[in-house]
Tab-separated table of C-alpha atoms and ligand atoms in Angstrom:
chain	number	residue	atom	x	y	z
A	111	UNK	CA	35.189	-239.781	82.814
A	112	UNK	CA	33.085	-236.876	82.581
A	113	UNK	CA	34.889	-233.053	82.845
A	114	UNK	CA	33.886	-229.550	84.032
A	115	UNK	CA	34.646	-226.604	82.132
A	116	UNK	CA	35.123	-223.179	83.977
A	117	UNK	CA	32.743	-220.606	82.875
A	118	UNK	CA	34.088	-216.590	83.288
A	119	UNK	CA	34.063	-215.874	87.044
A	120	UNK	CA	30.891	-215.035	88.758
A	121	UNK	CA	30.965	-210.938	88.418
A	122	UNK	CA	31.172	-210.140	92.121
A	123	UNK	CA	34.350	-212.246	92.470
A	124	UNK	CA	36.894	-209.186	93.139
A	125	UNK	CA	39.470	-209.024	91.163
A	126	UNK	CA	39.084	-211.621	88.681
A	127	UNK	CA	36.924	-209.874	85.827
A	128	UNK	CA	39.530	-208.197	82.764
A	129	UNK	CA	39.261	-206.611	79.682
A	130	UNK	CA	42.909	-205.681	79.691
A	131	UNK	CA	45.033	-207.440	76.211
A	132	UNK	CA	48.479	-208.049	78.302
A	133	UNK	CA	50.146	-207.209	75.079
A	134	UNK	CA	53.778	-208.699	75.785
A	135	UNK	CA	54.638	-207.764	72.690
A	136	UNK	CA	55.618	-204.139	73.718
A	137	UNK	CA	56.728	-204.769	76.975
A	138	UNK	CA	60.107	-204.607	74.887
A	139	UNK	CA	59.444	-202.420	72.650
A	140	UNK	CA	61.220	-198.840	73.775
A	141	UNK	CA	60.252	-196.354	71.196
A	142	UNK	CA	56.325	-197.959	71.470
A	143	UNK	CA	56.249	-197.570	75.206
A	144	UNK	CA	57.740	-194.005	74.651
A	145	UNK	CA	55.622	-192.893	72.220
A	146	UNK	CA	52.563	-194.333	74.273
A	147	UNK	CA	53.337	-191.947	77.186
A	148	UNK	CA	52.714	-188.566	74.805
A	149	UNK	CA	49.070	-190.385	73.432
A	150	UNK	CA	45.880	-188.353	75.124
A	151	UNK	CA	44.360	-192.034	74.733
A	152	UNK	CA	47.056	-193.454	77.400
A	153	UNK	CA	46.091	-193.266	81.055
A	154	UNK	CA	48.008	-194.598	83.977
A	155	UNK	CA	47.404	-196.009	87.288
A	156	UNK	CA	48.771	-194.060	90.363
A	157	UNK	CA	50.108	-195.434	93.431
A	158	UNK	CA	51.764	-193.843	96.801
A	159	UNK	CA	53.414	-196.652	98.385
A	160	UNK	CA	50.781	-199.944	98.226
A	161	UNK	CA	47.992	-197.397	98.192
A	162	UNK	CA	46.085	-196.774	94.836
A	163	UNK	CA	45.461	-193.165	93.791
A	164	UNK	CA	41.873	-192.332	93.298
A	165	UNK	CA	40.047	-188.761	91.808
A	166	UNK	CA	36.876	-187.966	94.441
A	167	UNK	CA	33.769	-188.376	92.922
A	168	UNK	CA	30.857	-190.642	92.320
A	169	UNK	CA	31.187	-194.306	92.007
A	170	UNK	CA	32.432	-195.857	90.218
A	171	UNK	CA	35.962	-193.918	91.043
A	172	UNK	CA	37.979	-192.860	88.584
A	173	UNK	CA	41.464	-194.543	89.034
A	174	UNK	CA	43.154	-193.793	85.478
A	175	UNK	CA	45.165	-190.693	85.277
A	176	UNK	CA	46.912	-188.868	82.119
A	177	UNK	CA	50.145	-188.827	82.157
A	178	UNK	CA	50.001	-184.792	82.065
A	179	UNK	CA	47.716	-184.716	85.266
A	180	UNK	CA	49.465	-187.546	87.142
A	181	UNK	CA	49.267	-184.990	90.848
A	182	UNK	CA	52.259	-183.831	92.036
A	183	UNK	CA	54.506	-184.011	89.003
A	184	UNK	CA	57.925	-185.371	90.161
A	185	UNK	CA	60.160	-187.660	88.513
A	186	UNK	CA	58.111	-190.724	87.964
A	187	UNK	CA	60.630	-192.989	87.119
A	188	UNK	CA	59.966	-195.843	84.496
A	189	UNK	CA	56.383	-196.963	84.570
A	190	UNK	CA	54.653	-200.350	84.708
A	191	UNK	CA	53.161	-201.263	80.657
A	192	UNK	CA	49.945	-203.419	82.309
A	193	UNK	CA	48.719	-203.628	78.274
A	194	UNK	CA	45.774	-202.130	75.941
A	195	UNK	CA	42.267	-201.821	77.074
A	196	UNK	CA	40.580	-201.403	74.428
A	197	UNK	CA	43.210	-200.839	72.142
A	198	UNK	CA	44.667	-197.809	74.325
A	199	UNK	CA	47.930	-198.413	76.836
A	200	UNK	CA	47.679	-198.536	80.815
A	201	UNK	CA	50.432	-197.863	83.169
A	202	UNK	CA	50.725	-197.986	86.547
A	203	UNK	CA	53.507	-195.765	88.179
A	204	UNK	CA	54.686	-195.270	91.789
A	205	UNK	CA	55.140	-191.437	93.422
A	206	UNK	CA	57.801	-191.009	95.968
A	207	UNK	CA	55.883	-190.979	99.862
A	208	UNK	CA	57.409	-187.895	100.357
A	209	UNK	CA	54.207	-186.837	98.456
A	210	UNK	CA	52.132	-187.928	101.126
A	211	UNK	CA	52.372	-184.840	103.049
A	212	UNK	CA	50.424	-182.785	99.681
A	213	UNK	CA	48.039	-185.446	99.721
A	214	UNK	CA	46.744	-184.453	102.716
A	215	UNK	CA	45.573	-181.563	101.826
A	216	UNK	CA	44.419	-182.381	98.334
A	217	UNK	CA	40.575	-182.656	98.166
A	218	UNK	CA	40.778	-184.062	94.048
A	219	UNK	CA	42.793	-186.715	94.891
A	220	UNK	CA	43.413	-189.405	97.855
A	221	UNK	CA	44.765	-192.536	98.305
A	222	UNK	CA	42.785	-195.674	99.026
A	223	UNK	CA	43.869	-199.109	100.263
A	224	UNK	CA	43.076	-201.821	97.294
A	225	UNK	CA	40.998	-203.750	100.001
A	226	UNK	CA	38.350	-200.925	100.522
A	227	UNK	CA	38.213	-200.015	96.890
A	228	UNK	CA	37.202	-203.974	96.423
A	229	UNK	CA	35.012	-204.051	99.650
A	230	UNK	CA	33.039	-201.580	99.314
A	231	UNK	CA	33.226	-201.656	95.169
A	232	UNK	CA	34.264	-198.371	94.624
A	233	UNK	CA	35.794	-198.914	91.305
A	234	UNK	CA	34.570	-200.812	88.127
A	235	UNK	CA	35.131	-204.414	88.122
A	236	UNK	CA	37.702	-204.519	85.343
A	237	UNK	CA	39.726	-201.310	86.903
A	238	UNK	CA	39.825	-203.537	90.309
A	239	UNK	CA	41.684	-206.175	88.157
A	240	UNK	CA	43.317	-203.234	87.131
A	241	UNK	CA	45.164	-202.362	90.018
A	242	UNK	CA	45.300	-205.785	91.472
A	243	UNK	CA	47.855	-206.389	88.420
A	244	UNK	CA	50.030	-203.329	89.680
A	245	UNK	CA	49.758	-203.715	92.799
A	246	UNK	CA	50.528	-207.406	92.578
A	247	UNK	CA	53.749	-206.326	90.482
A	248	UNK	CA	54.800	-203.237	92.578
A	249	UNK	CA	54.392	-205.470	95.782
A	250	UNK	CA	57.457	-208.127	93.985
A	251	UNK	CA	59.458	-205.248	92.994
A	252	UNK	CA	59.586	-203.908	96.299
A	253	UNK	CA	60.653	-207.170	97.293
A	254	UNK	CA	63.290	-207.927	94.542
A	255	UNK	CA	65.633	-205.425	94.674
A	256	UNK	CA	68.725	-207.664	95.092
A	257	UNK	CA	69.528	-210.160	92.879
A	258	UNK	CA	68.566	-214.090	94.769
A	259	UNK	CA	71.291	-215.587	93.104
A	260	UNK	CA	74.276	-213.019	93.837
A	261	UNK	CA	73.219	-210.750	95.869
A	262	UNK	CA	74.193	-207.592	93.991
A	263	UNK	CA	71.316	-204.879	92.781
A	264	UNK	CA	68.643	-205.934	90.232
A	265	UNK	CA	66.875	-203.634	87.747
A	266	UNK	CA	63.710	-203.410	86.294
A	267	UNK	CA	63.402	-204.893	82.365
A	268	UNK	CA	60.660	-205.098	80.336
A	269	UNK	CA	58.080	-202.364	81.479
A	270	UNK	CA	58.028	-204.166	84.429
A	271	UNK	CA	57.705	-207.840	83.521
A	272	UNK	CA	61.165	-208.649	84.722
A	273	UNK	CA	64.317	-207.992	86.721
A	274	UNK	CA	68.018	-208.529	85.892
A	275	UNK	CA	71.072	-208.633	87.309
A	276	UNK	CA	74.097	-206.907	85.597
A	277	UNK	CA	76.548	-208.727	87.819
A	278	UNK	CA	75.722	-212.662	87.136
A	279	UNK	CA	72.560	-211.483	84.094
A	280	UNK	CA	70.364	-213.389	86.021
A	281	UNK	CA	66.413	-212.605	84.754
A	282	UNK	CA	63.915	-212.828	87.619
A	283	UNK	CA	60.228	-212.427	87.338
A	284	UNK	CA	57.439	-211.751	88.840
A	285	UNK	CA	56.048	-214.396	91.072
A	286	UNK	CA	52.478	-215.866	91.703
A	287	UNK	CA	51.946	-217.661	95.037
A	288	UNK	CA	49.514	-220.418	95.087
A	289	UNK	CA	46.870	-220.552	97.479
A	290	UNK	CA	44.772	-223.579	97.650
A	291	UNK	CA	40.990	-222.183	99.328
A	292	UNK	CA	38.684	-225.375	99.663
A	293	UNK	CA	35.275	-226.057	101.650
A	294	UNK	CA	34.863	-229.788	102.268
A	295	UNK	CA	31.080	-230.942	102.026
A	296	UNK	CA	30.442	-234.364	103.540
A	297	UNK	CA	26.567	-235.032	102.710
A	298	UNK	CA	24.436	-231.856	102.872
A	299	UNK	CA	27.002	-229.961	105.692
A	300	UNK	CA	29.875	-228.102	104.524
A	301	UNK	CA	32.796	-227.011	106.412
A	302	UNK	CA	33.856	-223.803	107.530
A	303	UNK	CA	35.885	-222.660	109.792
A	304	UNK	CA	37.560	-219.794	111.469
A	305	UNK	CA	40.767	-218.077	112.578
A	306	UNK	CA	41.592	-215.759	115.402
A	307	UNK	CA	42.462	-212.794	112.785
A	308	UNK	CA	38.581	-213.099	111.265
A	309	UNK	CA	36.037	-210.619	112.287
A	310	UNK	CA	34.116	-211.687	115.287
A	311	UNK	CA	31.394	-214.404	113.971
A	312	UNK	CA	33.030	-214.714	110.563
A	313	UNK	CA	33.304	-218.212	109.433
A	314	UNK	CA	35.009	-219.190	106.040
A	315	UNK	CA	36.563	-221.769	104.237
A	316	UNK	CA	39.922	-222.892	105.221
A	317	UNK	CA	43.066	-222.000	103.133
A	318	UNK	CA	47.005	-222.663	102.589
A	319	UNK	CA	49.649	-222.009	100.661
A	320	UNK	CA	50.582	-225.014	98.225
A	321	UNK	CA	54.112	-226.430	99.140
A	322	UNK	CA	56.628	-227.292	96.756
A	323	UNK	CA	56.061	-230.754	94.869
A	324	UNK	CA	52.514	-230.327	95.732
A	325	UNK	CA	49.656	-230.951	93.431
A	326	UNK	CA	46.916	-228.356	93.942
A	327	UNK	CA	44.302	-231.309	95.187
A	328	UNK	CA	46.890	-232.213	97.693
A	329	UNK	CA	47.054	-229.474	99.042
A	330	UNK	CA	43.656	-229.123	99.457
A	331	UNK	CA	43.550	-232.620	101.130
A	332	UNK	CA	46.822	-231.533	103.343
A	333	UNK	CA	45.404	-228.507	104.713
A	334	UNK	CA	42.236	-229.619	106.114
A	335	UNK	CA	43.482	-232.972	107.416
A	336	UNK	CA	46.466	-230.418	108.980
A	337	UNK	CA	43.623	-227.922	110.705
A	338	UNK	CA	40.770	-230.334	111.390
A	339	UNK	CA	41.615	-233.872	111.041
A	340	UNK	CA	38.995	-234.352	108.098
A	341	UNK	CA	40.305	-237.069	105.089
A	342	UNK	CA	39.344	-235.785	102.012
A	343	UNK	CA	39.019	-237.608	98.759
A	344	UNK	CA	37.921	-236.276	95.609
A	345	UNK	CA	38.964	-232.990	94.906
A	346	UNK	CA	37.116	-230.319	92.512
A	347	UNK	CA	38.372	-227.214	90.863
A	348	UNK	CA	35.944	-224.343	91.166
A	349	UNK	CA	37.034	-220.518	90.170
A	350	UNK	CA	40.276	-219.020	91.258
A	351	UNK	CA	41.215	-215.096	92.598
A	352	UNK	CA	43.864	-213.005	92.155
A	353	UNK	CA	44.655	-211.909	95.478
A	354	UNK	CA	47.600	-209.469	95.574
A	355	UNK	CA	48.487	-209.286	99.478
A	356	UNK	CA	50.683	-209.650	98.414
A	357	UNK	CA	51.151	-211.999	95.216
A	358	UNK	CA	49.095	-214.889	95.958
A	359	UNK	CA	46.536	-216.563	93.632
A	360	UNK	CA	43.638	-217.836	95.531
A	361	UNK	CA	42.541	-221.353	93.742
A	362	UNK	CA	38.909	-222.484	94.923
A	363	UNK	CA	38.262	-226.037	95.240
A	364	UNK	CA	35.233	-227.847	96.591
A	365	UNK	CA	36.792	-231.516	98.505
A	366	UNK	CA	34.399	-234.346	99.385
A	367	UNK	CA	34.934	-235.193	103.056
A	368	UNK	CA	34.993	-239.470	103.851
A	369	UNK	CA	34.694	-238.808	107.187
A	370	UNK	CA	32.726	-236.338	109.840
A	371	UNK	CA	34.391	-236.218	113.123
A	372	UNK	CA	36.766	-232.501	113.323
A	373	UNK	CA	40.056	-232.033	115.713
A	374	UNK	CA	41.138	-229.048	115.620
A	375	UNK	CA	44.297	-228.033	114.851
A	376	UNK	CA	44.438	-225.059	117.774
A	377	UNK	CA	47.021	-223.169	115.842
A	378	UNK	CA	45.777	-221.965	112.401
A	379	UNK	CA	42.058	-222.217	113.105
A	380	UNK	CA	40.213	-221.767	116.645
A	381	UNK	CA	36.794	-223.257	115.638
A	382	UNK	CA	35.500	-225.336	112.682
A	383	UNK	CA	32.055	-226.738	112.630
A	384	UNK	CA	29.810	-228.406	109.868
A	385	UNK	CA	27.015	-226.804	108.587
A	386	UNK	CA	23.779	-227.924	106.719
A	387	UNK	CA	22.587	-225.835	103.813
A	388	UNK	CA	19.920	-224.164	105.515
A	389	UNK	CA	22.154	-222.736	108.006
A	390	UNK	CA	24.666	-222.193	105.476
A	391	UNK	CA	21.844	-219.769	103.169
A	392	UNK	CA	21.086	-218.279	106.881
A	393	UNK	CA	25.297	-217.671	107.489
A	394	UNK	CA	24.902	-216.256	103.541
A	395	UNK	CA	21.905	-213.475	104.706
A	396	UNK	CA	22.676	-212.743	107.362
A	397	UNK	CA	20.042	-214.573	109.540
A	398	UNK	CA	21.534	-216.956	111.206
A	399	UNK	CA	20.867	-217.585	114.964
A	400	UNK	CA	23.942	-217.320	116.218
A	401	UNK	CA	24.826	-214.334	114.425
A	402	UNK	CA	27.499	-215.668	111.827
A	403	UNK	CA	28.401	-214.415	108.973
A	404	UNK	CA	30.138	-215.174	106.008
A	405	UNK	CA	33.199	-212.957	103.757
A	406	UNK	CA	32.168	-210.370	101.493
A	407	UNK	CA	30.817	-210.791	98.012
A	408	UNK	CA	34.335	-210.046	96.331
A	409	UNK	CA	35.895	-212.975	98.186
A	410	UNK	CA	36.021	-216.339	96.537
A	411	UNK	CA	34.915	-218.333	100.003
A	412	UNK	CA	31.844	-216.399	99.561
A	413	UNK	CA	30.989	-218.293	96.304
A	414	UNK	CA	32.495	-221.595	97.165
A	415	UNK	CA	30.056	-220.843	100.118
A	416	UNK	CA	27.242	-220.105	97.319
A	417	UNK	CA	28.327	-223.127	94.880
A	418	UNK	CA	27.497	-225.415	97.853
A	419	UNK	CA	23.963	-224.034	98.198
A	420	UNK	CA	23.494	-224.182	94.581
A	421	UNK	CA	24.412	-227.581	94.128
B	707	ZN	ZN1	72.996	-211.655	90.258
């Protein structure tokens, strides 16, 4: 039996490069997070709703605010501990929309979705991670207000880490949803495929969520026997993403097809098609004759996509 280890993920892969020490130790610790707040070394993420703060300027953008010029000072409630880079603390906190109004006229300051800031990498690779942490976290406690077991109001624990409910001291936490994100390759073609919601010409690999009592190969096999009728057997584990739209972890796999003939689902996917490698590195420049075109750089189909061709 032979293995293969996972290197660190290729550096355009949004969201998956950190330099960040979690730190759980202090996620408890009161007077530590307190005292943290006053340190000139401390900086915090800023976010208006789902959308990141950012301070104009050259890229890479500056994302990290003190906690003395966090804009429009207001009660900021209990902020997010997201851990030490490089040795110093980083918080994320959340202003009330009712700033959004002041933002508008603010030429320092705006707010940027998280996709654009990774598209169009606005922001250095490890402050992308960064916010994709936050903003992964924010998104749950938006979600979690109410306690799933009694129904009554949660609160947040732990700088963030954790909810509980006073009423039945339940402890929730933050949740990760698995997303299995596979390209089958059955000789030299590969198989891509697209949905209705893609940009026009995009084709990608196909993806699903993994069900309960569901190993991740599985899935992997379930989905694209579900949207194109391919069997799949053996299953490879490639890189995985942190994709927080809004909690999901994106887990690339590379499945080798036993069969060629597609039928498409019609419902998740309009159109999947094999395609050799030299169309493939043609879909990956942007050359090929049809005009297709693969995701962006950040995206982990994108290197699936390149694994293939580097095989
Ligand atoms: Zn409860």
């Amino acid at each position: 039996m032979t293995h293969r280890f996972i290197d660190l993920p290729p550096e355009a892969l949004g969201f998956a490069q950190t330099s960040i020490d979690r730190a759980d130790k202090y996620r408890d610790n009161a007077a530590f997070l307190e005292d943290a707040r006053s340190y000139g070394t401390s900086l915090t993420l800023v976010f208006i709703g789902d959308m990141p703060l950012i301070m104009c300027g050259n890229t890479p953008l500056n994302v990290l605010f003190t906690f003395n010029n966090v804009p429009f000072a207001t009660d900021i409630g209990e902020p997010i501990f997201l851990g030490l880079e490089n040795g110093n603390p980083r918080f994320a906190i959340v202003l009330p929309e009712q700033c959004l109004p002041e933002l508008s006229v603010r030429e320092d300051v705006k707010a940027v979705d998280l996709r654009t800031l990774a598209v169009k990498s606005l922001v250095t690779p490890q402050h992308l991670n960064l916010l994709a942490t936050a903003q992964a976290l924010l998104n749950w406690h938006g979600k979690h207000k109410f306690c799933a077991n009694c129904g009554q109001k949660t609160k947040l624990k732990s700088a963030g880490w954790k909810r509980i409910c006073d009423a039945c001291q339940s402890e929730h936490f933050p949740r990760t949803d698995p997303v299995v994100i596979m390209m089958a390759t059955y000789s030299d073609k590969c198989l891509l495929g697209r949905s209705k919601h893609f940009p026009q010409g995009m084709y990608s690999c196909l993806a699903g969520f993994v069900e309960p009592g569901e190993s991740v190969e599985n899935a992997v096999r379930r989905e694209i026997m579900e949207e194109t009728s391919i069997k799949i057997g053996s299953v490879a584990y490639h890189h995985s993403q942190p994709w927080p739209f809004p909690t999901s972890l994106m887990i690339g796999c590379l499945g080798q097809a036993l069969s060629d003939e597609i039928k498409i689902d019609g419902l998740e996917i309009e159109d999947a098609r094999w395609f050799s490698k030299l169309e493939l590195a043609q879909i990956m420049n942007g050359t090929h004759k049809e005009g297709i075109t693969a995701p962006t750089k950040m995206s982990i189909a994108n290197h699936l996509m390149q694994a293939f061709l580097d095989f």
